XYZ file of C-alpha atoms in Angstrom:
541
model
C -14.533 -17.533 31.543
C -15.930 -16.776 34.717
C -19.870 -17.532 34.697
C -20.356 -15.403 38.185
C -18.735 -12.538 36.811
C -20.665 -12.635 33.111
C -24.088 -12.728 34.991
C -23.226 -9.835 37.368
C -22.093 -7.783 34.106
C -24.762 -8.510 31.985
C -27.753 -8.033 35.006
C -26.130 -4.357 34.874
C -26.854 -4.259 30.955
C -30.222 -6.048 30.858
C -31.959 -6.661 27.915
C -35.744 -5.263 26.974
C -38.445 -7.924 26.637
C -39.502 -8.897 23.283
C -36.821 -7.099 21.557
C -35.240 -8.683 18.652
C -32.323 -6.927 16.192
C -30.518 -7.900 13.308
C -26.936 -7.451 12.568
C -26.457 -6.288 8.981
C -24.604 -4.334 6.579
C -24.254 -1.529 8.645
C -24.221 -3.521 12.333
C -26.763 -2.973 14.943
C -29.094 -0.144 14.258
C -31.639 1.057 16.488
C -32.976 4.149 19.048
C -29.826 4.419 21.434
C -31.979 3.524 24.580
C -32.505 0.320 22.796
C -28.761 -0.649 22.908
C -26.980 -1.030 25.868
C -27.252 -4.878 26.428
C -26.249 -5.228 22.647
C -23.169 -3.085 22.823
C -22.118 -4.632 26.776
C -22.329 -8.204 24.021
C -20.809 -7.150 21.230
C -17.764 -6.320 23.761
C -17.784 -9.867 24.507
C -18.242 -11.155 20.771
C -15.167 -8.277 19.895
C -13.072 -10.996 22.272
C -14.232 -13.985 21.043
C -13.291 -12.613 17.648
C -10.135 -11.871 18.447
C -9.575 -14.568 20.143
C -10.400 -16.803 17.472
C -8.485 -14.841 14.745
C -5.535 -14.147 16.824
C -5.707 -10.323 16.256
C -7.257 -7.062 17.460
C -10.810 -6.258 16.655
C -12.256 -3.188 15.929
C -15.643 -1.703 17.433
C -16.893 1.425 16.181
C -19.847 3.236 17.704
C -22.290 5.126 15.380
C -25.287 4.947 13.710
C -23.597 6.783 10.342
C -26.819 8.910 8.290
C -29.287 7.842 10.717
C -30.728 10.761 13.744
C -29.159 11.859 16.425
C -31.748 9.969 18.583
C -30.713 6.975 17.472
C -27.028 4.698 17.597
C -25.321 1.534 16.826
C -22.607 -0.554 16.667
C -20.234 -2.675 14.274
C -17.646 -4.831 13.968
C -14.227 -4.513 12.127
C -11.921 -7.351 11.207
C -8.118 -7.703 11.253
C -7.549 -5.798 8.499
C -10.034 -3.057 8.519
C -12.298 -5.016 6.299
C -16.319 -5.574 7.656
C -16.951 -8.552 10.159
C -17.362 -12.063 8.184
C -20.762 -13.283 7.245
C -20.706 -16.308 9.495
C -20.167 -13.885 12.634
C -22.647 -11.670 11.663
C -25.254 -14.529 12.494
C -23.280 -14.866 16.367
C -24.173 -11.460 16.849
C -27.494 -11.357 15.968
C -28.033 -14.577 17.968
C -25.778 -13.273 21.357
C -27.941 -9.829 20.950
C -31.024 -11.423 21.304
C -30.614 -14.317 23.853
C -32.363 -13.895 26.436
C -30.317 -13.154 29.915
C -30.520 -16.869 30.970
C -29.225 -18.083 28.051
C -26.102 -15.674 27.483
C -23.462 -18.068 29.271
C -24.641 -21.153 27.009
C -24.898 -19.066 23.401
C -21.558 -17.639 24.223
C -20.476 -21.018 24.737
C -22.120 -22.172 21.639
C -20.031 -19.933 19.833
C -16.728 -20.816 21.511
C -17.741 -24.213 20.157
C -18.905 -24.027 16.620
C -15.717 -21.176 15.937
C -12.849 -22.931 17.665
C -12.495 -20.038 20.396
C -9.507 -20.979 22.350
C -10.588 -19.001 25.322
C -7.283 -19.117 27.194
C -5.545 -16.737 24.109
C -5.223 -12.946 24.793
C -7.676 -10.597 22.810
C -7.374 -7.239 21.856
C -9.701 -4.496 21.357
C -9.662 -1.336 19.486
C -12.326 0.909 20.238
C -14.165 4.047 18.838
C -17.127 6.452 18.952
C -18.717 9.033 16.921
C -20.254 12.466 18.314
C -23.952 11.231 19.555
C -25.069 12.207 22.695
C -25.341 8.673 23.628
C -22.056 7.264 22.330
C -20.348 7.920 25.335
C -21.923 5.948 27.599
C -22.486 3.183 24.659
C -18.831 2.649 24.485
C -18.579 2.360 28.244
C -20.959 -0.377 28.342
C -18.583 -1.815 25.758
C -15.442 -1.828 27.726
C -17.678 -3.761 30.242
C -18.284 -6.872 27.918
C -14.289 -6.665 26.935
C -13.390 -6.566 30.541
C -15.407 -9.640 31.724
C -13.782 -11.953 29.195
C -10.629 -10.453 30.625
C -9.610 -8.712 27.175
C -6.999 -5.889 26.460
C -8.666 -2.610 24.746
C -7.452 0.281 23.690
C -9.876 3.261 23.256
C -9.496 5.678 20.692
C -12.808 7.850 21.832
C -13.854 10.478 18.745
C -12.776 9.222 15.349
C -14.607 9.044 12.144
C -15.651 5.006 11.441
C -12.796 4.830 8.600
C -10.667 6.078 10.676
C -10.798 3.239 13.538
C -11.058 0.999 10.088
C -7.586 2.156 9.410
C -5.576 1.980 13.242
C -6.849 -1.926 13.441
C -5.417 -2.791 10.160
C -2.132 -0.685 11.051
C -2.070 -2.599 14.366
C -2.766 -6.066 12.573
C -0.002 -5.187 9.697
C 2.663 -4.671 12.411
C 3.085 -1.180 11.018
C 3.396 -2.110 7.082
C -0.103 0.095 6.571
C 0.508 2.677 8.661
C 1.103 4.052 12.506
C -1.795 2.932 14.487
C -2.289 6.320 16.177
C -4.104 9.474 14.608
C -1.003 11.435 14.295
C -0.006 8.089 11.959
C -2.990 8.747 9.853
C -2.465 12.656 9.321
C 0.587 12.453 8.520
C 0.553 9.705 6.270
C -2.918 11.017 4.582
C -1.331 14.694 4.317
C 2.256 13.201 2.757
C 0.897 11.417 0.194
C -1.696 14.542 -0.794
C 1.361 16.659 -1.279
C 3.437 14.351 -3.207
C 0.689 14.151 -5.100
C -0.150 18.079 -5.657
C 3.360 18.790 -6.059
C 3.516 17.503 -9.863
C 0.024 19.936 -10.415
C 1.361 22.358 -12.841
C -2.076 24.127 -12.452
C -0.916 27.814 -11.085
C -4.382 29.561 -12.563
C -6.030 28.522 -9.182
C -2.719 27.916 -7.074
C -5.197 28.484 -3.595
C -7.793 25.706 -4.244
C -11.211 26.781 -2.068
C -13.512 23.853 -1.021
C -16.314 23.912 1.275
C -17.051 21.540 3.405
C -20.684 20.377 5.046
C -19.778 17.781 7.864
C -22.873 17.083 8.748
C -22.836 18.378 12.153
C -20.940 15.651 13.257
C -17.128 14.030 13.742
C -15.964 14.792 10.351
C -15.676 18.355 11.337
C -13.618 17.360 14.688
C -11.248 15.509 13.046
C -11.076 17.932 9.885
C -10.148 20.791 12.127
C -7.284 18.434 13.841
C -5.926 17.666 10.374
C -5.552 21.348 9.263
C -2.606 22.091 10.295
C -0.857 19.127 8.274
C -2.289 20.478 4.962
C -0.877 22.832 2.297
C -0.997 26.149 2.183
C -2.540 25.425 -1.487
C -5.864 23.816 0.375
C -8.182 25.989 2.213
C -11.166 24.328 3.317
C -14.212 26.122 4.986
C -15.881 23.771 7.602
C -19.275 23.781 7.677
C -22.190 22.277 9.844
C -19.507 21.904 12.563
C -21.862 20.414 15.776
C -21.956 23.627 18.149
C -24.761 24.451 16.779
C -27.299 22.135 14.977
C -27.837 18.238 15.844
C -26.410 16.010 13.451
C -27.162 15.011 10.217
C -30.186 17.405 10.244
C -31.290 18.691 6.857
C -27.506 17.963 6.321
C -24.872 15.543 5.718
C -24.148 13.467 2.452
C -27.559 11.349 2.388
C -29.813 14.376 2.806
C -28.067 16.087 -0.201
C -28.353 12.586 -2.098
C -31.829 12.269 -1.208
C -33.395 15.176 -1.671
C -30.677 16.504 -4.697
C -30.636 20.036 -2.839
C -27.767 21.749 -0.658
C -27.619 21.592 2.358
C -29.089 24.148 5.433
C -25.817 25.904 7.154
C -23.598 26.527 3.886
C -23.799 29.315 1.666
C -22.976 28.625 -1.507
C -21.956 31.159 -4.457
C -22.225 29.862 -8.463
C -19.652 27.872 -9.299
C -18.463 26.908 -5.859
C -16.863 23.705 -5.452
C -18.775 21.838 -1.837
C -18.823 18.466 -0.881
C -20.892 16.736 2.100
C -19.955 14.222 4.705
C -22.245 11.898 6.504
C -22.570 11.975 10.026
C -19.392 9.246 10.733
C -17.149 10.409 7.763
C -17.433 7.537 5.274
C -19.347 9.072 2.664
C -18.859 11.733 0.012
C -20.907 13.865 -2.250
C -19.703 17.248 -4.185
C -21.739 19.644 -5.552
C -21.982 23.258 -6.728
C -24.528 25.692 -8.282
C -24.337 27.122 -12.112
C -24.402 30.495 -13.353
C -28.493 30.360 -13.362
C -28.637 29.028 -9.612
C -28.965 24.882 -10.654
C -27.993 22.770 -8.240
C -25.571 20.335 -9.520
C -25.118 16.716 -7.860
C -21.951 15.013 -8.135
C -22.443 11.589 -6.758
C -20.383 8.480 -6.144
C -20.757 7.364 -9.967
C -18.789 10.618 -11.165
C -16.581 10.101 -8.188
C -15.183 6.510 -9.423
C -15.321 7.932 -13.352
C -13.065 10.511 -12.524
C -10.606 8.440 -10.537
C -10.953 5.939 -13.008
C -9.845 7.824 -15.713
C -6.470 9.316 -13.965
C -5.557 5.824 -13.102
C -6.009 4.745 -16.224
C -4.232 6.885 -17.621
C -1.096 6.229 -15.169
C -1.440 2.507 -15.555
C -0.917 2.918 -19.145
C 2.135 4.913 -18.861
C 3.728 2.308 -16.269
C 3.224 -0.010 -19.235
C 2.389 -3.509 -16.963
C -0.236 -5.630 -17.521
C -2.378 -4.555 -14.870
C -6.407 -6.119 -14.649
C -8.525 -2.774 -13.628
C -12.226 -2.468 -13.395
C -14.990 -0.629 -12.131
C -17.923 -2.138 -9.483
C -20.764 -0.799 -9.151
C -24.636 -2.201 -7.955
C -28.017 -1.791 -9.903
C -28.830 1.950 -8.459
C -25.300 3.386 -11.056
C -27.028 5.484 -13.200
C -26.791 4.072 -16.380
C -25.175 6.703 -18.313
C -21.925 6.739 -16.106
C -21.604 2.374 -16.574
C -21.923 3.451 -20.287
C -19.297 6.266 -20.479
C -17.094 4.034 -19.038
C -17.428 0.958 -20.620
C -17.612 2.610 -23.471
C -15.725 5.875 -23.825
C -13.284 4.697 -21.090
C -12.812 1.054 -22.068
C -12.566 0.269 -18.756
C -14.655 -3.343 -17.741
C -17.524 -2.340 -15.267
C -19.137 -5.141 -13.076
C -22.451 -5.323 -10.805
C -22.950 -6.907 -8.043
C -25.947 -7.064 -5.004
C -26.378 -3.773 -2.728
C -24.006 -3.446 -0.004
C -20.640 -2.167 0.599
C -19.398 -6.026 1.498
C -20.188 -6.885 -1.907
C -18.492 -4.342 -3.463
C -15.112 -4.494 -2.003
C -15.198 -8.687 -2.473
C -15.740 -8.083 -6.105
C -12.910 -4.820 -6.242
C -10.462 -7.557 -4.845
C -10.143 -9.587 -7.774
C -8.264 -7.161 -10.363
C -4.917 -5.054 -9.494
C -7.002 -1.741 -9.529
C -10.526 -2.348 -8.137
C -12.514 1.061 -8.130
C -15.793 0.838 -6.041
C -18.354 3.390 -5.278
C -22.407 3.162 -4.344
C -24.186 5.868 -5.765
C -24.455 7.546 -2.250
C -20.501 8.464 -2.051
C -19.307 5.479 -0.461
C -16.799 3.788 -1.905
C -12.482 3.361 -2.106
C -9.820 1.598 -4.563
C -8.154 -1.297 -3.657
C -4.751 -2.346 -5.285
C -3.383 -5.701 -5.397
C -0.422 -6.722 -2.932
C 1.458 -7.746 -6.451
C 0.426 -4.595 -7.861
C 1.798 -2.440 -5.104
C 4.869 -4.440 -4.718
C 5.041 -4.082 -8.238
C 4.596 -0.024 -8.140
C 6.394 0.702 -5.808
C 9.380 -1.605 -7.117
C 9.105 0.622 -10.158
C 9.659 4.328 -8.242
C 12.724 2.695 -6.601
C 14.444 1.050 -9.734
C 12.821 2.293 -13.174
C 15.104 4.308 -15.543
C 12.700 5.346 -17.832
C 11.907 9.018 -16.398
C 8.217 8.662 -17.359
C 7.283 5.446 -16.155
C 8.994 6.393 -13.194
C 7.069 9.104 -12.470
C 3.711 7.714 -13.508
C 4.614 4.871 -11.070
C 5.314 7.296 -7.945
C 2.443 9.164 -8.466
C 0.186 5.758 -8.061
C 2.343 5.104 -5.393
C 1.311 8.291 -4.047
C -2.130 7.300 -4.724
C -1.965 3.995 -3.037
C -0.871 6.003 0.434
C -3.459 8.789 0.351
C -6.541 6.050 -0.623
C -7.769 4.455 2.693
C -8.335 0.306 0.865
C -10.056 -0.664 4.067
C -13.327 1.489 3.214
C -14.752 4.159 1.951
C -13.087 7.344 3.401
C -14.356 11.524 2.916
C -11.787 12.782 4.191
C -9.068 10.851 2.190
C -11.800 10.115 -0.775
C -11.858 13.828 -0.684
C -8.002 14.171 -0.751
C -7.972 11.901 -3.951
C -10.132 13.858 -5.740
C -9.262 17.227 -4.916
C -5.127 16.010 -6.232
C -6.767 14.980 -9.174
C -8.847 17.845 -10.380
C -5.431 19.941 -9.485
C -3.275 17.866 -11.455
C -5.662 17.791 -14.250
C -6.821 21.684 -13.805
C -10.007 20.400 -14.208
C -12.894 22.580 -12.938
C -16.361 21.273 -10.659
C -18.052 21.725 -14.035
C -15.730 20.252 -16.410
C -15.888 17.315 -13.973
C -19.443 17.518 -13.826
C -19.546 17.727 -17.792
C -17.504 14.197 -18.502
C -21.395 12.870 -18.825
C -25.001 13.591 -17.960
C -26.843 11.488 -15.542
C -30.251 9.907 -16.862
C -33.100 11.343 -15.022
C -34.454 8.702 -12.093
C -37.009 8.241 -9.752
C -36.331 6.272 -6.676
C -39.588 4.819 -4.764
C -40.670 2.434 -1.808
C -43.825 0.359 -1.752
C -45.131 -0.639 1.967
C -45.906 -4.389 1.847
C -46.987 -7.099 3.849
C -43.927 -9.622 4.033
C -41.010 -7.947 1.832
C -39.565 -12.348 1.420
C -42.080 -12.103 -1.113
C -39.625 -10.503 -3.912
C -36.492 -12.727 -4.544
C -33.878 -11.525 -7.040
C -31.140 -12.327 -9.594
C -28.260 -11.006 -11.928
C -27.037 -8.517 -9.394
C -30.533 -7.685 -8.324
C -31.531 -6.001 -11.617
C -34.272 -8.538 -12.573
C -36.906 -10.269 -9.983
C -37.558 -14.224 -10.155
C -41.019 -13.666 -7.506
C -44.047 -12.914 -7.661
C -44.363 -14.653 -10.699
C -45.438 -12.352 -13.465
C -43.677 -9.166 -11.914
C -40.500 -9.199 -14.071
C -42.418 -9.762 -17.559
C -44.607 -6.683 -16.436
C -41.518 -4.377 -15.297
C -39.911 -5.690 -19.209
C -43.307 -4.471 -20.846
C -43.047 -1.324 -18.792
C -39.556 -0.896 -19.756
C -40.379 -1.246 -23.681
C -42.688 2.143 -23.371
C -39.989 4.300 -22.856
C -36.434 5.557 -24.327
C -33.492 4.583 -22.941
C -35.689 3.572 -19.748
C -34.635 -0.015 -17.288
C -35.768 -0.124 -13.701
C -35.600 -2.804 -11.318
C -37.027 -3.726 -7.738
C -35.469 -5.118 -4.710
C -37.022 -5.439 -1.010
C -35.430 -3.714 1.558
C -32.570 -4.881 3.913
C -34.344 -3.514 7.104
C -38.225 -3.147 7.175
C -41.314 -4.362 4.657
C -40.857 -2.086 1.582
C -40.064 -2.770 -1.651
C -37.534 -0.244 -3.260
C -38.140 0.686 -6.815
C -35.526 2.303 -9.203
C -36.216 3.546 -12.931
C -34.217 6.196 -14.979
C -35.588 7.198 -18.841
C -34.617 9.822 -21.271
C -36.665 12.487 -19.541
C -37.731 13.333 -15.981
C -41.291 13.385 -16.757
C -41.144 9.283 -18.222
C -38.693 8.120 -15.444
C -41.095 9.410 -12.666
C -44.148 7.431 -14.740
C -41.799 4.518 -15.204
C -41.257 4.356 -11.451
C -45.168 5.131 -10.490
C -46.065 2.345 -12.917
C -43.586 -0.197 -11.575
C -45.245 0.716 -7.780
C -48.270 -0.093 -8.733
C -47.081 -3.448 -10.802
C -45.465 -4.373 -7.441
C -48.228 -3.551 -5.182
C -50.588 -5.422 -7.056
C -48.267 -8.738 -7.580
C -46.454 -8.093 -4.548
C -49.163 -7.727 -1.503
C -49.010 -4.064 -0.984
C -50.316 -2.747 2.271
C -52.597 0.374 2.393
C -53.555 2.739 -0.439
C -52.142 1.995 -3.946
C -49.467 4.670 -4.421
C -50.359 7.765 -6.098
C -48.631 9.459 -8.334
């Protein structure tokens, strides 16, 4: 490492005074003018990672949902899983040392994760569509180069998408071609294996439109096109000439505010989904007969997948573990039509994607999905080797073909994370094969009504949490208040957990009608703000 060369570099990317930032979940978030010194760093973390792991890293550039105004950056790991835990805390500690400190933290780090600094790194790196991820991603090539490490840029992708080319690269091949042609085609293959067993010919050209948010989804959408069938037409819209991104658009505003969004037209009984603004979210949607808008959110999205793999798995006839994870904010009537109806196990775990997909690797089929449309299935490598053993060798014509089409499954799911465009893929096979309709889909249950809330308050540390973050162990007294709260209303639970990122508490409660989950949740605000140091004005209802 050459100390000269670091100080020079990182003089050019200088950090503002008194600024402090946390890596999380979703990286470094912040305004974009507030991130040049922490991308230049994470360039030279990307190394140290890779030089420590012996493969290439992945960097993405976005800041997902968030504004345009704002950006960020995260790490991905060898194989297109997020960065591990105890790396998180090296970024957050290299992002905020101060410039006279940079060559001994980096050091520090070299030290305490066995860096052998004389191995060769390799970098993959990506960007979404913000004005400011251009220059971002320069400034990361800059903290690659001064640690003398090999990148390879891959400019506009969607996040899953760079997710996917470092695990190809890091699998020698065995997941895929490391290229975006690699990911088409493979992607577009799979879909049409798929499709081809549909023996749906009522709606042989299958019409979907498509809000992408403004932003890269729509760019990489239109460059997939041509591989697709003639049997898919999809209708881009919220492309990014004309709006800015993610405005009163995208995935999380329809989530949110349970409305469609501005810049798409839709008809009754249209079938729409949303991206978010990098592409690794989902929603779908439509309106009735009478003008209702109709939400279908990640919850219906793992039911229905769930119950076409369940039904495969039972024709392959092998004693395959499969179960469903979800967190606290599942809506409890969708954890009890499958537990129940389905028979298939469910399992909660804390917020947060990470936590999902560590849970989802312990069975053969591991369905995940937040709420908010982000989620994937992972399979087993003895289940795949398994499956695909099967297609090759089985004589038994039905087993056979149950087994190609999860085979067929397994190629057109992205397992490193949560994917639209080939989320969207999975689903749109499925409702073809089972000439299902938005509505019939929509009809498999009906959500409870729920009321999500945030109370401001003065140190969020306050509230600690257990079993999955459904019940609170401080302030003392706030759990046996939320449990009498509970008790006044049919089929009615809610639960409180502070906030990743800033001093609120969020509050969740769902109840038989909308009118006693919207109490539930004003009641439980005012429980917390009173037990829980609220700042300002007690909330109102």
């Amino acid at each position: 490492m050459d100390p000269e060369a670091l100080r020079k570099y990182s003089a050019l990317h200088p950090k503002p005074a008194g600024l402090t930032l946390q890596y999380g979940t979703a990286g470094f978030r912040s305004r974009a003018e507030q991130l040049d010194h922490v991308v230049f760093r994470m360039g030279l973390l990307a190394i140290l990672r890779s030089k420590a792991v012996t493969a290439t890293i992945g960097i993405m550039v976005t800041a997902s949902h968030n504004p345009e105004e704002d950006n960020g950056i995260k790490l991905v790991d060898p194989l297109g899983e997020m960065l591990h835990p105890s790396w998180e805390e090296y970024a957050t500690q290299l992002a905020n040392a101060e410039e006279q400190e940079l060559q001994n933290v980096v050091t520090e780090i070299c030290q305490k994760a066995a860096v052998n600094l004389h191995k060769d790194a390799s970098v993959f790196i990506g960007r979404d569509t913000r004005p400011s991820s251009k220059k971002l991603s320069q400034s990361v090539i800059d903290g690659v180069q001064v640690l003398g490490g090999q990148y390879h840029d891959y400019g506009l992708v969607t996040t899953p998408q760079l997710h996917y080319m470092v695990c190809c690269q890091n699998t020698q091949g065995q997941y895929g071609k490391a290229t975006l042609e690699g990911y088409y085609e493979k992607l577009s293959k799979a879909f049409m294996e798929l499709i081809k067993q549909s023996h749906c010919s009522g709606e042989s050209q299958r019409h979907l439109k498509i809000d992408c948010a403004n932003g890269i989804g729509a760019l990489k959408l239109s460059e997939m096109k041509p591989y697709f069938p003639q049997e898919v037409l999809i209708h881009i819209y919220n492309d990014g000439t004309k709006e800015k991104l993610n405005h009163l658009c995208g995935a999380d505003f329809v989530k949110v505010h349970q409305k469609p969004p501005g810049g798409l037209d839709m008809k009754p009984n249209e079938r729409c989904c949303s991206f978010d603004g990098d592409a690794d979210r989902i929603v779908y949607y439509y309106k009735d007969a009478a003008g209702h808008f109709h939400l279908i959110d990640g919850d219906k999205i793992a039911t229905l997948i769930s119950i076409f793999l369940k039904e495969l798995l039972a024709k392959v006839k092998e004693n395959f573990t499969m179960a469903v994870v979800q967190t606290a904010y599942a809506n409890g009537n969708s954890t009890r039509y499958l537990q129940e109806t389905l028979k298939v196990p469910v399992h909660c775990v804390k917020t947060g994607v990470k936590h999902l997909h560590h849970k989802a690797q312990e069975f053969d089929v591991g369905v995940y999905f937040e709420a908010n449309g982000h989620g994937t299935v992972l399979f087993s490598k003895a289940a795949e080797t398994k499956i695909r053993q099967l297609v090759k060798e089985e004589k038994d014509d039905e087993k056979r073909k149950a087994a190609k089409m999860l085979e067929n499954t397994i190629d057109l799911i992205n397992q490193t994370v949560g994917d639209a465009v080939s989320d969207m893929l999975v689903i749109e096979a499925i409702l073809a094969l089972k000439g299902l309709t938005v509505q019939q889909w929509d009809a498999l249950y009906t959500d409870l009504p729920n009321r999500l809330l945030k109370v401001q308050v003065a140190d969020r540390r306050v509230i600690d949490t257990t079993d999955a973050e459904r019940r609170a162990l401080t302030p003392p007294g706030l759990q046996e208040k939320i449990d009498a709260l509970v008790k006044k209303y049919k089929l009615s639970r809610a639960f409180v957990r502070p906030s990743g990122t800033e001093d609120v508490v969020r509050i969740y409660a769902e109840a038989d009608t909308q009118e006693n989950a919207d109490a539930l949740a004003h009641e439980v605000s005012l429980a917390v703000f009173h037990l829980a140091g609220g700042k300002g004005a007690p909330p109102q209802p």
